[in-house]
Short mmCIF file of C-alpha atoms in Angstrom, two decimals:
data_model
loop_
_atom_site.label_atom_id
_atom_site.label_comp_id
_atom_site.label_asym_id
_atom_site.label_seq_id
_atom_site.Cartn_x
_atom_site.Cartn_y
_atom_site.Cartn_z
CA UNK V 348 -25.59 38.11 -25.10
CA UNK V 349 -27.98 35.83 -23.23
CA UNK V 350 -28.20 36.58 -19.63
CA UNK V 351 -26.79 34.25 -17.31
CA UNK V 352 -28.30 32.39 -14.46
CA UNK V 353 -26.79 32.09 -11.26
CA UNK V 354 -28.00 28.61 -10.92
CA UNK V 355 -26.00 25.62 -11.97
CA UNK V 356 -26.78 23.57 -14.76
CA UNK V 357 -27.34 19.82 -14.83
CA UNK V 358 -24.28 17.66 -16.03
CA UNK V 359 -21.83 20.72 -15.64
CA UNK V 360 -19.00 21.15 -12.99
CA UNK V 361 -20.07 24.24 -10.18
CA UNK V 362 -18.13 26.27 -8.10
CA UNK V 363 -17.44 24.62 -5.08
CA UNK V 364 -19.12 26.54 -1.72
CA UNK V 365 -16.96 28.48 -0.07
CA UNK V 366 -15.24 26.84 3.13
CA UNK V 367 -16.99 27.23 6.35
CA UNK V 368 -15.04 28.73 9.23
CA UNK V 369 -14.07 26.34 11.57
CA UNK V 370 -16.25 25.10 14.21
CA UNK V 371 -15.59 25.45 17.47
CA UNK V 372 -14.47 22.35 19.70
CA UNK V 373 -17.74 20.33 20.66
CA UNK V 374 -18.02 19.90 24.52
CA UNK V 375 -17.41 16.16 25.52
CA UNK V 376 -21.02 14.84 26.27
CA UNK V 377 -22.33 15.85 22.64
CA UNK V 378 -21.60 13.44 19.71
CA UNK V 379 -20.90 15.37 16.50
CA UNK V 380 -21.36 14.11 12.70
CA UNK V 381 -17.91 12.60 11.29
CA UNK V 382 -16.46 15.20 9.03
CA UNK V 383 -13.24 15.06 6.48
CA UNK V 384 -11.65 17.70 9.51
CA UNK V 385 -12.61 15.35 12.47
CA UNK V 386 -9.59 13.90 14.40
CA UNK V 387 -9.88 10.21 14.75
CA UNK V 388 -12.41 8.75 17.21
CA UNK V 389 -11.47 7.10 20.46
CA UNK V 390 -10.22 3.73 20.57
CA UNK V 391 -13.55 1.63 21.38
CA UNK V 392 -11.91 -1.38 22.65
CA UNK V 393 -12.49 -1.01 26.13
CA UNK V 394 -16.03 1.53 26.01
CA UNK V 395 -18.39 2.29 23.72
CA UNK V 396 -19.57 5.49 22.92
CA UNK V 397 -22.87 5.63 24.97
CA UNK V 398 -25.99 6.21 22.40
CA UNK V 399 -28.99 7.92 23.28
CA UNK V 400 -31.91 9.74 21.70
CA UNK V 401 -31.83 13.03 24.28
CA UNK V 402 -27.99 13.69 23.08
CA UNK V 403 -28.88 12.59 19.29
CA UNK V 404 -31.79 15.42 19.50
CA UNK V 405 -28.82 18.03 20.00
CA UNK V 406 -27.93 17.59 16.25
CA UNK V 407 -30.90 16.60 14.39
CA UNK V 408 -29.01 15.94 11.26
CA UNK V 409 -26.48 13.25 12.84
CA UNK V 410 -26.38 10.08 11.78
CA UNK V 411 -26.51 8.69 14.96
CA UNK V 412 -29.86 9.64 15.48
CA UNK V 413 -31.02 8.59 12.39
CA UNK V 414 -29.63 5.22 13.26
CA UNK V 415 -30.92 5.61 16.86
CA UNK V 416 -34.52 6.14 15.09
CA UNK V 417 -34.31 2.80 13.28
CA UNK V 418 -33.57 0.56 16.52
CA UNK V 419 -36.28 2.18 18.19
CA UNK V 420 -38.41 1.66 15.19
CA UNK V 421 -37.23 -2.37 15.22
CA UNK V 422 -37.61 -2.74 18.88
CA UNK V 423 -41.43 -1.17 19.25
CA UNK V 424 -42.52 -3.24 16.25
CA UNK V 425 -40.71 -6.02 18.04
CA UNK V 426 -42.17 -5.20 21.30
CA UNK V 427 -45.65 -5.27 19.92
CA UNK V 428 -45.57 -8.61 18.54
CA UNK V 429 -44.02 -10.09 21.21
CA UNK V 430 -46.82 -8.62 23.46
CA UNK V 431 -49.57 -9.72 21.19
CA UNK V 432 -48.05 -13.71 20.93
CA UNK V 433 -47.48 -13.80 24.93
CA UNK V 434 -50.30 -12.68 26.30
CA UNK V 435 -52.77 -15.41 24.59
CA UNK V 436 -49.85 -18.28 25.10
CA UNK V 437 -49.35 -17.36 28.63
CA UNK V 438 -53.25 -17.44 28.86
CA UNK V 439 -53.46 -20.49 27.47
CA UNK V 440 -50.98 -23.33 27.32
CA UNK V 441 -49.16 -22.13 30.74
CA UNK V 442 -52.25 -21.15 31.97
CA UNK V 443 -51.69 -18.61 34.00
CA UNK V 444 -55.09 -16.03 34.73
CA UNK V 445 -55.67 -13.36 32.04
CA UNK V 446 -54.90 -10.28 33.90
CA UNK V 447 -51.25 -12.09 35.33
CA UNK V 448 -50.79 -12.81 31.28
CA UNK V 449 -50.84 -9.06 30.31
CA UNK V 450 -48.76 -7.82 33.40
CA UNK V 451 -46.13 -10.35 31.90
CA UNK V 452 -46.36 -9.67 28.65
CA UNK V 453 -45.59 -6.12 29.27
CA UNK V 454 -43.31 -6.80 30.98
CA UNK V 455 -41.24 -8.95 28.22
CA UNK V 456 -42.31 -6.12 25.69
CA UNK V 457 -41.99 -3.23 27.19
CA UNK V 458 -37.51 -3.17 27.95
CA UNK V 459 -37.08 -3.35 24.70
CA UNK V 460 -38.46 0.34 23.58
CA UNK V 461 -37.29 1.57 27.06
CA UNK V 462 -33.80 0.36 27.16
CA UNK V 463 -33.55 3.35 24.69
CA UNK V 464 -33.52 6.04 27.45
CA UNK V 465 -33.20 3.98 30.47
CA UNK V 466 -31.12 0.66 30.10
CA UNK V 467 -30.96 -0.07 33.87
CA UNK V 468 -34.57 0.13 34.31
CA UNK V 469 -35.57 -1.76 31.23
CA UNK V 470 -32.79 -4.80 32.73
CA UNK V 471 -34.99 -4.58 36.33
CA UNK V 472 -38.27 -5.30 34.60
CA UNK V 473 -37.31 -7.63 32.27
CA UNK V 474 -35.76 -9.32 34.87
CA UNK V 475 -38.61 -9.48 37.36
CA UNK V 476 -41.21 -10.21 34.42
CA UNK V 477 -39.10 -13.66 34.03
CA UNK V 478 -39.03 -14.23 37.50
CA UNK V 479 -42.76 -13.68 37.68
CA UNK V 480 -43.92 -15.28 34.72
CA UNK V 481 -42.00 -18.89 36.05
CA UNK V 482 -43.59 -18.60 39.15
CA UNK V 483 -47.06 -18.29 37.96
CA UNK V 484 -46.71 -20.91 35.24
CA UNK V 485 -45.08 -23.50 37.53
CA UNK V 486 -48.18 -25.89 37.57
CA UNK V 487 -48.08 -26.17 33.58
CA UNK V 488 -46.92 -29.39 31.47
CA UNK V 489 -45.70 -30.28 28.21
CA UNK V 490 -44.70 -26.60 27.36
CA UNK V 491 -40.93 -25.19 27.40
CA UNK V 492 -40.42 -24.16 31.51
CA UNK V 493 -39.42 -21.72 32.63
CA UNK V 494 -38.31 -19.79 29.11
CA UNK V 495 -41.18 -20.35 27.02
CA UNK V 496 -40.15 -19.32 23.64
CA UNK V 497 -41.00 -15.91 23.43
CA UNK V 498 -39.20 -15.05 27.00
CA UNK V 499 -35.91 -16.31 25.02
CA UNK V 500 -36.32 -13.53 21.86
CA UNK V 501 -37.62 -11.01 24.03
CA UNK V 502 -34.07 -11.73 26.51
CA UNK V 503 -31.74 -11.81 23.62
CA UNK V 504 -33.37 -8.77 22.01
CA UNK V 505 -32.83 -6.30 24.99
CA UNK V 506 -29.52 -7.91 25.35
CA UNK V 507 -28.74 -7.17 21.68
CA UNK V 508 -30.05 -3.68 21.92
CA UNK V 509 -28.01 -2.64 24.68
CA UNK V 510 -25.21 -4.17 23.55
CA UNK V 511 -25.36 -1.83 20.10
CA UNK V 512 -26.56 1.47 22.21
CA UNK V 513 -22.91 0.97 24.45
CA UNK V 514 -22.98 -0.53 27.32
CA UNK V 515 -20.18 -1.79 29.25
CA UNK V 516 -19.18 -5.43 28.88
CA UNK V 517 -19.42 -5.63 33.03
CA UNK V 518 -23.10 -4.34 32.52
CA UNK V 519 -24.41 -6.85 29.74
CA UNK V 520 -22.92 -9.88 31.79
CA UNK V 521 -25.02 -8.26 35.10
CA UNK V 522 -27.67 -8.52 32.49
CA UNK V 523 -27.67 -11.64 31.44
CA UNK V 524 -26.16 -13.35 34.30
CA UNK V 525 -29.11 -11.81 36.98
CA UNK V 526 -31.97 -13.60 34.43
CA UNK V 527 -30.56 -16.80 34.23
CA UNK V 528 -29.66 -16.76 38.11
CA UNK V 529 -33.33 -15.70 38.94
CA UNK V 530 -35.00 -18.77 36.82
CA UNK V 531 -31.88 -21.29 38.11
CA UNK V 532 -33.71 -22.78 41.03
CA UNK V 533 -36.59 -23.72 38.65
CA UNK V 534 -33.92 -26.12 36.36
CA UNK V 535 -33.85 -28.53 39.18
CA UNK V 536 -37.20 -29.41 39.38
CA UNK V 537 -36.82 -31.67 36.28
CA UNK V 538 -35.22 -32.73 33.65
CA UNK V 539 -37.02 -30.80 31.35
CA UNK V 540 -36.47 -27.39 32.82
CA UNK V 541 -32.84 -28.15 33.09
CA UNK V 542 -32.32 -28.59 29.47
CA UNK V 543 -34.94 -25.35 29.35
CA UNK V 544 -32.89 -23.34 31.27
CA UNK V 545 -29.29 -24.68 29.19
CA UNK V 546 -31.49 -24.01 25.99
CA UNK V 547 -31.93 -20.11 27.21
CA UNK V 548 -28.60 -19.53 28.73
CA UNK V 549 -27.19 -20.43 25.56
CA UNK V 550 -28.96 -18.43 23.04
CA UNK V 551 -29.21 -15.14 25.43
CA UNK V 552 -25.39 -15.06 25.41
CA UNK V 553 -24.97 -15.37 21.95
CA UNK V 554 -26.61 -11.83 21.46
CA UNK V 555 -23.51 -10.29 23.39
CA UNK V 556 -20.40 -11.05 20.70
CA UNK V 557 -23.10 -10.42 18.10
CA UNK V 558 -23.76 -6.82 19.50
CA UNK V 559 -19.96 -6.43 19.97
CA UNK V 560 -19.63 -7.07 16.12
CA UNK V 561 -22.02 -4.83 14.87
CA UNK V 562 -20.74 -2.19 16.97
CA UNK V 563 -17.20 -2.60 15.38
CA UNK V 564 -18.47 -2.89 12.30
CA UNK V 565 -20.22 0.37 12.99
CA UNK V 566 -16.89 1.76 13.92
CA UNK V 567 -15.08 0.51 11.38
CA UNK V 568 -17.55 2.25 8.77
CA UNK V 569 -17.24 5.32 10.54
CA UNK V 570 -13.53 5.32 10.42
CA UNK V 571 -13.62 4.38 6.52
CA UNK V 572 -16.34 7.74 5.99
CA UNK V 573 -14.13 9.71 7.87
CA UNK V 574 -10.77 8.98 5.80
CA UNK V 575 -12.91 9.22 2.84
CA UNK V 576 -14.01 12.67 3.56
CA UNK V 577 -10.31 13.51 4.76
CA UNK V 578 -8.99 12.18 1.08
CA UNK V 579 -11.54 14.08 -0.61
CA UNK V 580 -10.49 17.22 1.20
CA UNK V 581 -6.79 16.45 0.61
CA UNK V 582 -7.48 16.22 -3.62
CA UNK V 583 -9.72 19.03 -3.52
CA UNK V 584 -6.80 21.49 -2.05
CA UNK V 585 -3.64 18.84 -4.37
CA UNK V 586 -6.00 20.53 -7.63
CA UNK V 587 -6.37 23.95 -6.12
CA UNK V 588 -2.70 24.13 -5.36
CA UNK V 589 -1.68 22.65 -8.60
CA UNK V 590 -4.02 25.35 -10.50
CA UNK V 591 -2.78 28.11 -8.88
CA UNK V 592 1.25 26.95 -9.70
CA UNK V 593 0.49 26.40 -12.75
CA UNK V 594 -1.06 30.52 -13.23
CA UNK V 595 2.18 31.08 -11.67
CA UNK V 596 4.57 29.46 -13.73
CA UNK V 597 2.47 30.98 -16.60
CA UNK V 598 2.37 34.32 -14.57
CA UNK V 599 6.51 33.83 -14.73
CA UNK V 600 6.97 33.53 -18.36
CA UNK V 601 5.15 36.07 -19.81
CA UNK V 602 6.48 38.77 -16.89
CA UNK V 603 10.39 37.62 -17.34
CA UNK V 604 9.47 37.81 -21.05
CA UNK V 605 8.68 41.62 -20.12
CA UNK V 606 11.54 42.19 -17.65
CA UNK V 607 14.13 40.57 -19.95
CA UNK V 608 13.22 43.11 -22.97
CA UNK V 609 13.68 45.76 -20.02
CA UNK V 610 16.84 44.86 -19.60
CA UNK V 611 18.28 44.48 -22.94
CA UNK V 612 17.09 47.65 -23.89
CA UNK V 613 18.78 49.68 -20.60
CA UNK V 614 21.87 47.81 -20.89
CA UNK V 615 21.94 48.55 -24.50
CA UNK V 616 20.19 52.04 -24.45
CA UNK V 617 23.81 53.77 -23.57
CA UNK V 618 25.31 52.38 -26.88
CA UNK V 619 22.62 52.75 -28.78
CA UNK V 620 21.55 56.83 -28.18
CA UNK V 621 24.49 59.15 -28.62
CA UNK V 622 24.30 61.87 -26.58
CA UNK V 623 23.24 60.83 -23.46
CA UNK V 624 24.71 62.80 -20.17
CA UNK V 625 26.14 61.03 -17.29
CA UNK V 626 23.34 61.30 -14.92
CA UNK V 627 20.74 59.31 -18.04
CA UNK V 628 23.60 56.59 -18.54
CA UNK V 629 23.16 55.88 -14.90
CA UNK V 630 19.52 55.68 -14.96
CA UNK V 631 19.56 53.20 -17.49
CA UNK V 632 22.23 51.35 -15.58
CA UNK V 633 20.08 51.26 -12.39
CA UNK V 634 16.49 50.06 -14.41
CA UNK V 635 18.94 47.31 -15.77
CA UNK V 636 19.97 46.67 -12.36
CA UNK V 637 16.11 46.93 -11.40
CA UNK V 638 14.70 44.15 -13.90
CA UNK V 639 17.32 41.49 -13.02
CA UNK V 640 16.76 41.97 -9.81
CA UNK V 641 13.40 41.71 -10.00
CA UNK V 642 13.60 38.55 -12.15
CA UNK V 643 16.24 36.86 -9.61
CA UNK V 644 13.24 37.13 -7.15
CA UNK V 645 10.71 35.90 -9.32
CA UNK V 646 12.96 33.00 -9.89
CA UNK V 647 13.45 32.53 -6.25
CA UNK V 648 9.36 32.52 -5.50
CA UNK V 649 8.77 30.24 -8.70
CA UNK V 650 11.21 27.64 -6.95
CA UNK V 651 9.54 27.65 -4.10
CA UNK V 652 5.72 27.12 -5.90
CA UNK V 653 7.32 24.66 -8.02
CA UNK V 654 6.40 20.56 -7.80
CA UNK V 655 9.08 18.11 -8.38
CA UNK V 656 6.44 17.02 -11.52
CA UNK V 657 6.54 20.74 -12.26
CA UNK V 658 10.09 20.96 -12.82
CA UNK V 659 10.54 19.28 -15.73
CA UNK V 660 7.74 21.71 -17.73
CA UNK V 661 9.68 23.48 -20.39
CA UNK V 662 7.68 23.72 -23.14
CA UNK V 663 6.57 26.93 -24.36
CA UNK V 664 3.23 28.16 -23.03
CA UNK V 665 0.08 28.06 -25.65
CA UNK V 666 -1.34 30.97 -27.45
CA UNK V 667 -4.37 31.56 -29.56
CA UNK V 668 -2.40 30.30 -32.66
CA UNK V 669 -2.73 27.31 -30.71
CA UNK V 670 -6.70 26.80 -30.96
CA UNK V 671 -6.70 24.65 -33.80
CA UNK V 672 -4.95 22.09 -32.99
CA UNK V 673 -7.13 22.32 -29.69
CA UNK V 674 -10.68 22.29 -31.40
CA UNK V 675 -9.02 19.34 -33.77
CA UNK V 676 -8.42 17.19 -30.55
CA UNK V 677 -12.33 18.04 -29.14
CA UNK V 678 -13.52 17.28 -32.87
CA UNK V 679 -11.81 13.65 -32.81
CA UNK V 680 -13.29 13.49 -29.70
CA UNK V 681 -16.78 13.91 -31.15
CA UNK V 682 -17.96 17.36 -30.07
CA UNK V 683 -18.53 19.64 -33.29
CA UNK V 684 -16.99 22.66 -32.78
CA UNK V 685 -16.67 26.02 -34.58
CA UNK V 686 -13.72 28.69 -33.74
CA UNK V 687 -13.68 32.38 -34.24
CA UNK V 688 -11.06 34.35 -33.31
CA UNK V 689 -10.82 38.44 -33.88
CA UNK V 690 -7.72 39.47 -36.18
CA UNK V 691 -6.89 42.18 -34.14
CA UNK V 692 -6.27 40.10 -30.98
CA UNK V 693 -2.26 40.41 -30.43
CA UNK V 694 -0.31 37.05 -30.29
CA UNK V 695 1.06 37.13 -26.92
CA UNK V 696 0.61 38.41 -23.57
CA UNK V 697 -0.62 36.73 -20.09
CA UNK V 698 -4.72 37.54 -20.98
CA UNK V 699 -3.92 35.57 -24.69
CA UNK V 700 -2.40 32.72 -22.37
CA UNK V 701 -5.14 32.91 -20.06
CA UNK V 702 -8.03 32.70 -23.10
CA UNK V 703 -6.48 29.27 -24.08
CA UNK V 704 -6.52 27.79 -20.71
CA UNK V 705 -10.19 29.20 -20.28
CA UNK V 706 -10.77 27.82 -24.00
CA UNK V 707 -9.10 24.29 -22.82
CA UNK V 708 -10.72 23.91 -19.90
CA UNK V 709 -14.49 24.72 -21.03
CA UNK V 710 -14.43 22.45 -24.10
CA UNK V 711 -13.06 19.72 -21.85
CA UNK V 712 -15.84 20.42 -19.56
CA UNK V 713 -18.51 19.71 -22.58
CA UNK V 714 -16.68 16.33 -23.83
CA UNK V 715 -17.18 15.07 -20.03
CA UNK V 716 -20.61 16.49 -19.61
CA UNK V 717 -22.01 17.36 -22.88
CA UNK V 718 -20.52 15.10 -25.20
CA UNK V 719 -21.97 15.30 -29.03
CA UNK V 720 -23.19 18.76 -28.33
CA UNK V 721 -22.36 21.51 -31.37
CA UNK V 722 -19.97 24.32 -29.26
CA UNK V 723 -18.86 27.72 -30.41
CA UNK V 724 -15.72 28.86 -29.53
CA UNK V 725 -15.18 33.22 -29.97
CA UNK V 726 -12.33 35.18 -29.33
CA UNK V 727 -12.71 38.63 -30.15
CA UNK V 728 -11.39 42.25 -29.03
CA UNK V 729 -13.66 44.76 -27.88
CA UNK V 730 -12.01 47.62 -26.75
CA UNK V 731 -9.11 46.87 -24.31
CA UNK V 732 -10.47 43.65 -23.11
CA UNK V 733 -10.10 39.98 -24.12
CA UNK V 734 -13.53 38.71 -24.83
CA UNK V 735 -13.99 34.96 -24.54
CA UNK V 736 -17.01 32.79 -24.80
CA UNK V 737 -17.25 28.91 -24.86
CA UNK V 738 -21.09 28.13 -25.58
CA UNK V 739 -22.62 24.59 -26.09
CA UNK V 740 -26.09 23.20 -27.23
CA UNK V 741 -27.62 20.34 -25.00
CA UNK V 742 -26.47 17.24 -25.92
CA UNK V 743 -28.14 15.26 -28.57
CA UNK V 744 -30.77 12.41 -27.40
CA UNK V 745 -29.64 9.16 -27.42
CA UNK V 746 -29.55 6.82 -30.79
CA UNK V 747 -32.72 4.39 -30.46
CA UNK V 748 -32.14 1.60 -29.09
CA UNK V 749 -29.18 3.08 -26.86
CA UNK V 750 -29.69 3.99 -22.76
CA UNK V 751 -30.59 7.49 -21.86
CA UNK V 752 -28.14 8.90 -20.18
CA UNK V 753 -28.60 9.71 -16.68
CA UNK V 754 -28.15 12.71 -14.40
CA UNK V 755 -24.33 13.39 -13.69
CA UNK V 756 -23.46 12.01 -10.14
CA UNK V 757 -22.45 14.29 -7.45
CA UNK V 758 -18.93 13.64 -7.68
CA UNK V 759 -18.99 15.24 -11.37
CA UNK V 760 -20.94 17.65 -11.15
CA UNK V 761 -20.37 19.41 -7.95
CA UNK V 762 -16.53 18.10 -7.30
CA UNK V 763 -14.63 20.13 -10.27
CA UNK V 764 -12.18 22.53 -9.84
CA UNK V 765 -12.16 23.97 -13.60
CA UNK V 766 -14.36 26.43 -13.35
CA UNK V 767 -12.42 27.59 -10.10
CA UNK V 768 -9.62 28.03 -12.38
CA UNK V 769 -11.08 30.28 -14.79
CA UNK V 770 -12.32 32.69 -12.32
CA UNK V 771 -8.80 32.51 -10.64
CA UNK V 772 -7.14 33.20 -13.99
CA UNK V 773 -9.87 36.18 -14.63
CA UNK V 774 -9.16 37.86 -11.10
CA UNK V 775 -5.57 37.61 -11.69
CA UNK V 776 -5.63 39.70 -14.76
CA UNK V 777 -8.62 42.02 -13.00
CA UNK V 778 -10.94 40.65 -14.99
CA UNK V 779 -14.24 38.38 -14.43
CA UNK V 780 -15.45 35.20 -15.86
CA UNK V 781 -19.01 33.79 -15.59
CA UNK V 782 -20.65 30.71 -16.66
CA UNK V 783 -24.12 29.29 -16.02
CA UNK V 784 -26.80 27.89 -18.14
CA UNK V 785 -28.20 29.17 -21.20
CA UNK V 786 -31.87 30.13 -21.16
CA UNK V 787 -32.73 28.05 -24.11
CA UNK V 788 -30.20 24.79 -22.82
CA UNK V 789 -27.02 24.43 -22.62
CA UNK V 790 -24.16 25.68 -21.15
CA UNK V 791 -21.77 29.10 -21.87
CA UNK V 792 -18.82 30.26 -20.04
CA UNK V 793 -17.76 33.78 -21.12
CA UNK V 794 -14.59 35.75 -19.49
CA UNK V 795 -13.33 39.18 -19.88
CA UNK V 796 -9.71 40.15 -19.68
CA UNK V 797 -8.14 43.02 -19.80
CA UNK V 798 -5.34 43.38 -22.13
CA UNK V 799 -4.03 46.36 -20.28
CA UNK V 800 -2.50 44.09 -16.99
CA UNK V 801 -0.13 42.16 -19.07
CA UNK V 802 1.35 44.43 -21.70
CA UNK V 803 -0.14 43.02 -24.50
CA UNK V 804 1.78 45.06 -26.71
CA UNK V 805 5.31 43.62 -26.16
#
């Protein structure tokens, strides 16, 4: 036998990690990454959760600070361009002296990088660089007074920004309402600064409901990832659960098989052996007694694991004689497959029930993952264990002319719950299963069970 690696091989389901313990409560001031566990988050209708890049750095892996690291990103390379076009046209067509130009210019560009880690601040400069940069550039004509053009981005910008980072509604109307109050004496000079100052009012405020919709839109994606994650973790435990009722139910039959020849034979032992003293006939009576109690209870815990979909399985549970027809099915499916199964292997038992599932579920892992690839399917009896190995080539390339198939998304290949099943079916018996991929390509999943843990000689 080839030796298996631990690691996991493209295209094929993996164990799932083992869960995490739970985390302990976060305090309030620290954001944490939305997880499928994570209650619902607050209602944001009347305050948004405050952003900023000292709590982000706290967990370096959250997505808030990832998205933190793109506005600051946008609003430097903003900054810098609004800095380089307002220093010459402050220079120039307002005509206000050089050094004055680049005092206001920094001033428009640098709020908008600041209002990152200090929002009040960033509102005081910006506010005094417009109040500055009209008063120097009152003796200019023909040119937009006292917004010039780039006053009016840089404004709606910082008004944007803080806006998305949280602040209070109360705090972006002090914002906008203490530049246009500072520049209001100016609009009755003329008619010209009036509409100026109209013009700049206007489009400032529109950054506020804009700012309120991408933050809800924010939230709303949030709440979607979240319920997502908590659906994902819901199916993940629905398919654990169902796998493990299902080894029970099959658990049941083959047991109560077991039991019920118990009790026929020490209800029927006192008719059948003459001879037997007083004190044997009421042995016998009590391991009669013994088995159907033992099956009532078995009953009782079956019910109780049981589905309402579940109830209605009758049907007889597979066996080895059942392979066949199961390699048929693959075949038609168009994986070639070859079947080998030991004569001496008994015909019943829970390890012969457990071989077919394993059987089922690896050759329906290499018609999802592998399909086309030749498999070989063994069932043999070494000693007084079970042997049984499902082994695949890779899959053959492509046709010309037909797309190469791509690498199996995560959802397929790191999302199943089969292979979860086979070591659970293993364990149960006291045996192991393992499965990796084969040195030379491929795939093989191979599982020992003991034929002593379920009486395989009924």
């Amino acid at each position: 036998m080839d030796h298996i690696q631990p690691e996991p091989a493209a295209g094929r389901e993996t164990e799932p990690p083992r869960a995490p313990a739970p985390p302990a409560p976060p305090a309030p001031s620290t954001p944490s990454a939305p997880t499928g566990a994570e209650a619902p988050a607050r209602s944001t209708a009347r305050q948004w959760p405050k952003l900023t890049l000292a709590r982000a750095r706290s967990t370096p892996r959250d997505p808030e600070r990832r998205f933190l690291a793109w506005v600051w990103v946008a609003t430097s390379l903003l900054a810098v361009v609004l800095f380089v076009v307002s220093v010459p046209l402050a220079a120039t067509i307002y005509e206000v002296h050089l050094l004055a130009a680049f005092g206001t210019g920094l001033a428009l560009a640098i709020p908008l990088p600041l209002a990152m880690r200090f929002p009040k601040t960033a509102v005081v400069i910006a506010t005094t660089g417009i109040l500055v940069f009209a008063l120097l550039s009152s003796g200019s004509e023909g040119a937009p007074w006292p917004w010039p053009v780039t006053t009016i981005i840089g404004q709606a910008a910082l008004l944007f920004v803080l806006g998305l980072l949280g602040m209070s509604w109360r705090g972006l109307f002090v914002a906008w309402l203490a530049a246009v109050v500072v520049t209001l004496p100016f609009a009755f000079t003329d008619a010209g600064a009036t509409a100026n100052e109209i013009a700049a009012a206007s489009l400032t405020a529109i950054a506020l409901p804009v700012s309120f919709l991408v933050v809800q839109w924010r939230v709303i994606a949030g709440e979607l990832f979240r319920e997502r994650a908590v659906s994902a973790a819901e199916q993940e435990r629905r398919v654990l659960v169902e796998e493990r009722n299902r080894i029970a139910r099959e658990l049941h039959d083959v047991v109560a098989h077991g039991l019920s020849i118990i009790h026929v034979q020490a209800t029927s032992a006192p008719y059948r052996v003459e001879g037997l003293s007083d004190a044997a006939r009421t042995e016998f009576a009590e391991i009669a007694d013994s088995a159907r109690t033992a099956m009532t209870e078995m009953r009782q815990l079956l019910s109780v694991l049981r589905s309402a979909e579940a109830e209605a399985e009758t049907a007889p549970q597979p066996g080895l004689e059942d392979l066949p027809a199961l390699v048929g099915s693959v075949e038609r499916a168009g994986v070639p497959v070859t079947l080998e199964v030991d004569a001496g292997v008994p015909a019943g038992g829970l390890a012969v029930t457990a071989a077919y599932r394993i059987v089922q579920e690896a050759l329906s892992n290499v018609v999802r993952h592998a399909p086309g690839a030749a498999t070989h399917v063994s069932v043999e009896l070494l000693g007084d264990d079970l042997v049984v190995a499902v082994e695949n080539e890779p899959p053959p390339a492509p046709a010309e002319g037909e797309p190469t198939p791509g690498p199996e998304p995560a959802e397929r290949t790191g999302g199943g719950h089969g292979l979860v099943g086979i070591d659970e079916r293993a364990a149960l018996l006291g045996g192991r299963a393992e499965h990796g991929p084969r040195p030379r390509g491929g795939y093989r999943v191979l599982a020992t069970l003991p034929l002593g843990s379920d009486g395989g000689e009924w």
